[in-house]
């Protein structure tokens, strides 16, 4: 599964984006790209997790739960928030809101995925709270690497989408190198 592989439907763009992220995380789990045993982990769409502060569930876009047999309760919950804004970057308010929701359900890891990136304040806040950031566009998936100590923020391309892009350049099945004719 490659970023961008999604079933065409009458869904809103944000729903298609969430579906795309769900299928990609499932594929990464199945392929071993997340360094987790697929027999002991499961990916969910729109799953609710109980918040004692609210007295009801908070629904998250995508989540991945890791189990340690023989226990049935999850050992780790990894939450993925999908932000598909067509004309702006994700701001610090959205990152703070996601962090607050994570705190209400307990021990979790969080990642925010978007198409256009994050403003500087959002990146700074995410770094301070150890929230992962990914930017997905038509060509590649970029993980924003947030150093734990003072230092420069770096960007790592973690997946290149196969196919033909708007600039006409083709990429091979390995999603890593351009095809040359």
mmCIF file of C-alpha atoms in Angstrom:
data_model
loop_
_atom_site.group_PDB
_atom_site.id
_atom_site.type_symbol
_atom_site.label_atom_id
_atom_site.label_comp_id
_atom_site.label_asym_id
_atom_site.label_seq_id
_atom_site.Cartn_x
_atom_site.Cartn_y
_atom_site.Cartn_z
ATOM 1 C CA UNK A 1 0.000 0.000 0.000
ATOM 2 C CA UNK A 2 1.319 3.403 -0.932
ATOM 3 C CA UNK A 3 0.300 6.801 0.350
ATOM 4 C CA UNK A 4 -2.380 8.030 -1.984
ATOM 5 C CA UNK A 5 -3.934 4.605 -2.625
ATOM 6 C CA UNK A 6 -7.572 5.057 -1.712
ATOM 7 C CA UNK A 7 -10.908 3.957 -3.025
ATOM 8 C CA UNK A 8 -12.770 6.636 -4.978
ATOM 9 C CA UNK A 9 -16.023 7.543 -3.331
ATOM 10 C CA UNK A 10 -18.454 10.329 -2.655
ATOM 11 C CA UNK A 11 -16.809 10.955 0.718
ATOM 12 C CA UNK A 12 -15.558 14.395 1.712
ATOM 13 C CA UNK A 13 -11.818 15.022 1.126
ATOM 14 C CA UNK A 14 -11.080 14.789 4.859
ATOM 15 C CA UNK A 15 -12.823 11.392 5.032
ATOM 16 C CA UNK A 16 -10.775 10.125 2.083
ATOM 17 C CA UNK A 17 -7.616 11.387 3.810
ATOM 18 C CA UNK A 18 -8.486 9.531 7.015
ATOM 19 C CA UNK A 19 -9.179 6.376 4.979
ATOM 20 C CA UNK A 20 -5.831 6.781 3.204
ATOM 21 C CA UNK A 21 -3.975 7.124 6.500
ATOM 22 C CA UNK A 22 -5.806 4.117 8.002
ATOM 23 C CA UNK A 23 -4.877 1.861 5.049
ATOM 24 C CA UNK A 24 -1.280 3.063 4.997
ATOM 25 C CA UNK A 25 -0.759 2.422 8.722
ATOM 26 C CA UNK A 26 -2.350 -1.015 8.331
ATOM 27 C CA UNK A 27 0.011 -1.725 5.432
ATOM 28 C CA UNK A 28 3.033 -0.521 7.411
ATOM 29 C CA UNK A 29 2.013 -2.771 10.310
ATOM 30 C CA UNK A 30 1.555 -5.787 8.004
ATOM 31 C CA UNK A 31 4.910 -5.157 6.271
ATOM 32 C CA UNK A 32 6.797 -4.773 9.560
ATOM 33 C CA UNK A 33 7.697 -1.133 8.863
ATOM 34 C CA UNK A 34 6.551 -0.080 12.346
ATOM 35 C CA UNK A 35 8.722 -2.677 14.139
ATOM 36 C CA UNK A 36 5.609 -4.179 15.716
ATOM 37 C CA UNK A 37 4.338 -7.755 15.486
ATOM 38 C CA UNK A 38 1.095 -7.651 13.447
ATOM 39 C CA UNK A 39 -0.198 -10.612 15.505
ATOM 40 C CA UNK A 40 -0.113 -8.393 18.593
ATOM 41 C CA UNK A 41 -1.353 -5.089 17.170
ATOM 42 C CA UNK A 42 -4.474 -3.804 15.470
ATOM 43 C CA UNK A 43 -5.358 -0.618 13.558
ATOM 44 C CA UNK A 44 -8.765 1.017 14.075
ATOM 45 C CA UNK A 45 -10.763 3.780 12.361
ATOM 46 C CA UNK A 46 -12.828 6.199 14.431
ATOM 47 C CA UNK A 47 -12.441 4.227 17.660
ATOM 48 C CA UNK A 48 -13.562 5.811 20.911
ATOM 49 C CA UNK A 49 -11.497 5.857 24.104
ATOM 50 C CA UNK A 50 -13.067 6.682 27.447
ATOM 51 C CA UNK A 51 -12.346 10.059 29.028
ATOM 52 C CA UNK A 52 -13.141 10.244 32.735
ATOM 53 C CA UNK A 53 -13.012 14.060 32.409
ATOM 54 C CA UNK A 54 -15.860 14.024 29.872
ATOM 55 C CA UNK A 55 -17.611 10.904 31.107
ATOM 56 C CA UNK A 56 -17.749 9.563 27.557
ATOM 57 C CA UNK A 57 -15.556 8.397 24.697
ATOM 58 C CA UNK A 58 -13.325 10.637 22.598
ATOM 59 C CA UNK A 59 -13.273 9.454 18.973
ATOM 60 C CA UNK A 60 -9.885 9.486 17.216
ATOM 61 C CA UNK A 61 -9.359 9.338 13.443
ATOM 62 C CA UNK A 62 -7.003 6.346 13.445
ATOM 63 C CA UNK A 63 -5.494 4.371 16.300
ATOM 64 C CA UNK A 64 -3.122 1.467 16.627
ATOM 65 C CA UNK A 65 -3.246 -0.737 19.719
ATOM 66 C CA UNK A 66 -0.427 -3.034 20.799
ATOM 67 C CA UNK A 67 -1.159 -6.043 23.024
ATOM 68 C CA UNK A 68 1.173 -8.254 25.056
ATOM 69 C CA UNK A 69 -0.243 -11.786 25.192
ATOM 70 C CA UNK A 70 -1.978 -13.234 27.088
ATOM 71 C CA UNK A 71 -3.417 -9.863 28.209
ATOM 72 C CA UNK A 72 -6.395 -8.531 26.280
ATOM 73 C CA UNK A 73 -5.937 -4.897 27.301
ATOM 74 C CA UNK A 74 -3.753 -2.763 25.065
ATOM 75 C CA UNK A 75 -0.264 -2.062 26.280
ATOM 76 C CA UNK A 76 0.209 0.909 23.975
ATOM 77 C CA UNK A 77 -2.274 3.109 22.124
ATOM 78 C CA UNK A 78 -0.864 5.113 19.207
ATOM 79 C CA UNK A 79 -3.282 7.809 18.040
ATOM 80 C CA UNK A 80 -3.194 9.411 14.580
ATOM 81 C CA UNK A 81 -4.948 12.721 13.977
ATOM 82 C CA UNK A 82 -5.592 13.565 10.310
ATOM 83 C CA UNK A 83 -5.728 17.223 9.243
ATOM 84 C CA UNK A 84 -6.499 17.705 5.543
ATOM 85 C CA UNK A 85 -6.662 21.478 5.207
ATOM 86 C CA UNK A 86 -6.659 22.597 1.547
ATOM 87 C CA UNK A 87 -5.210 26.049 2.122
ATOM 88 C CA UNK A 88 -3.283 26.267 5.396
ATOM 89 C CA UNK A 89 -0.820 24.578 7.685
ATOM 90 C CA UNK A 90 -1.800 23.018 11.013
ATOM 91 C CA UNK A 91 -1.532 25.554 13.817
ATOM 92 C CA UNK A 92 -0.522 25.259 17.430
ATOM 93 C CA UNK A 93 -4.158 25.304 18.617
ATOM 94 C CA UNK A 94 -4.888 22.003 16.828
ATOM 95 C CA UNK A 95 -1.744 20.388 18.266
ATOM 96 C CA UNK A 96 -2.623 21.602 21.778
ATOM 97 C CA UNK A 97 -6.183 20.246 21.421
ATOM 98 C CA UNK A 98 -4.881 16.851 20.271
ATOM 99 C CA UNK A 99 -2.448 16.761 23.207
ATOM 100 C CA UNK A 100 -5.258 17.569 25.662
ATOM 101 C CA UNK A 101 -7.407 14.758 24.257
ATOM 102 C CA UNK A 102 -4.478 12.330 24.468
ATOM 103 C CA UNK A 103 -4.022 13.229 28.130
ATOM 104 C CA UNK A 104 -7.644 12.435 28.913
ATOM 105 C CA UNK A 105 -7.338 8.798 27.872
ATOM 106 C CA UNK A 106 -4.043 7.878 29.513
ATOM 107 C CA UNK A 107 -0.729 6.546 28.314
ATOM 108 C CA UNK A 108 -0.613 7.040 24.566
ATOM 109 C CA UNK A 109 1.642 8.017 21.701
ATOM 110 C CA UNK A 110 0.344 10.586 19.229
ATOM 111 C CA UNK A 111 1.042 11.594 15.644
ATOM 112 C CA UNK A 112 -0.566 14.283 13.491
ATOM 113 C CA UNK A 113 -0.673 13.881 9.709
ATOM 114 C CA UNK A 114 -1.408 16.708 7.268
ATOM 115 C CA UNK A 115 -0.921 17.686 3.632
ATOM 116 C CA UNK A 116 0.524 21.213 3.908
ATOM 117 C CA UNK A 117 2.704 21.107 7.012
ATOM 118 C CA UNK A 118 2.794 22.769 10.408
ATOM 119 C CA UNK A 119 3.436 26.339 11.497
ATOM 120 C CA UNK A 120 6.503 27.004 13.651
ATOM 121 C CA UNK A 121 4.557 27.233 16.916
ATOM 122 C CA UNK A 122 2.831 23.899 16.215
ATOM 123 C CA UNK A 123 6.198 22.259 15.572
ATOM 124 C CA UNK A 124 7.669 23.737 18.760
ATOM 125 C CA UNK A 125 4.719 22.562 20.866
ATOM 126 C CA UNK A 126 4.740 19.074 19.291
ATOM 127 C CA UNK A 127 8.454 18.794 20.030
ATOM 128 C CA UNK A 128 7.909 19.701 23.687
ATOM 129 C CA UNK A 129 5.177 17.055 24.023
ATOM 130 C CA UNK A 130 6.841 14.364 21.858
ATOM 131 C CA UNK A 131 4.013 14.322 19.313
ATOM 132 C CA UNK A 132 5.005 12.922 15.925
ATOM 133 C CA UNK A 133 4.411 15.009 12.803
ATOM 134 C CA UNK A 134 4.031 13.768 9.227
ATOM 135 C CA UNK A 135 3.425 15.710 6.021
ATOM 136 C CA UNK A 136 1.830 13.769 3.159
ATOM 137 C CA UNK A 137 1.647 15.245 -0.308
ATOM 138 C CA UNK A 138 1.221 13.824 -3.789
ATOM 139 C CA UNK A 139 4.918 12.888 -4.034
ATOM 140 C CA UNK A 140 6.178 11.773 -0.651
ATOM 141 C CA UNK A 141 5.646 11.258 3.050
ATOM 142 C CA UNK A 142 7.917 13.368 5.222
ATOM 143 C CA UNK A 143 8.426 12.813 8.922
ATOM 144 C CA UNK A 144 9.416 15.934 10.791
ATOM 145 C CA UNK A 145 12.206 14.834 13.115
ATOM 146 C CA UNK A 146 12.013 16.786 16.328
ATOM 147 C CA UNK A 147 15.283 16.632 18.256
ATOM 148 C CA UNK A 148 14.924 15.923 21.966
ATOM 149 C CA UNK A 149 17.589 18.461 22.830
ATOM 150 C CA UNK A 150 18.076 21.983 21.520
ATOM 151 C CA UNK A 151 18.922 21.738 17.884
ATOM 152 C CA UNK A 152 17.671 22.105 14.380
ATOM 153 C CA UNK A 153 14.456 20.468 13.210
ATOM 154 C CA UNK A 154 15.149 18.088 10.345
ATOM 155 C CA UNK A 155 12.953 16.409 7.746
ATOM 156 C CA UNK A 156 13.188 12.787 6.641
ATOM 157 C CA UNK A 157 11.426 11.419 3.590
ATOM 158 C CA UNK A 158 10.044 8.044 4.727
ATOM 159 C CA UNK A 159 8.064 7.035 1.647
ATOM 160 C CA UNK A 160 7.944 8.131 -1.966
ATOM 161 C CA UNK A 161 4.731 7.450 -3.809
ATOM 162 C CA UNK A 162 4.976 5.336 -6.972
ATOM 163 C CA UNK A 163 3.329 6.605 -10.111
ATOM 164 C CA UNK A 164 3.397 9.603 -12.368
ATOM 165 C CA UNK A 165 3.232 13.019 -10.765
ATOM 166 C CA UNK A 166 2.161 16.422 -11.984
ATOM 167 C CA UNK A 167 5.702 17.235 -13.101
ATOM 168 C CA UNK A 168 5.713 14.092 -15.293
ATOM 169 C CA UNK A 169 8.475 12.299 -13.372
ATOM 170 C CA UNK A 170 7.832 8.585 -12.799
ATOM 171 C CA UNK A 171 8.790 6.606 -9.736
ATOM 172 C CA UNK A 172 9.358 2.862 -9.544
ATOM 173 C CA UNK A 173 7.610 0.176 -7.537
ATOM 174 C CA UNK A 174 10.213 0.450 -4.790
ATOM 175 C CA UNK A 175 9.003 4.050 -4.249
ATOM 176 C CA UNK A 176 12.617 5.088 -3.726
ATOM 177 C CA UNK A 177 14.218 5.922 -7.063
ATOM 178 C CA UNK A 178 13.103 7.587 -10.249
ATOM 179 C CA UNK A 179 12.558 5.403 -13.301
ATOM 180 C CA UNK A 180 14.783 6.331 -16.220
ATOM 181 C CA UNK A 181 13.619 5.549 -19.741
#
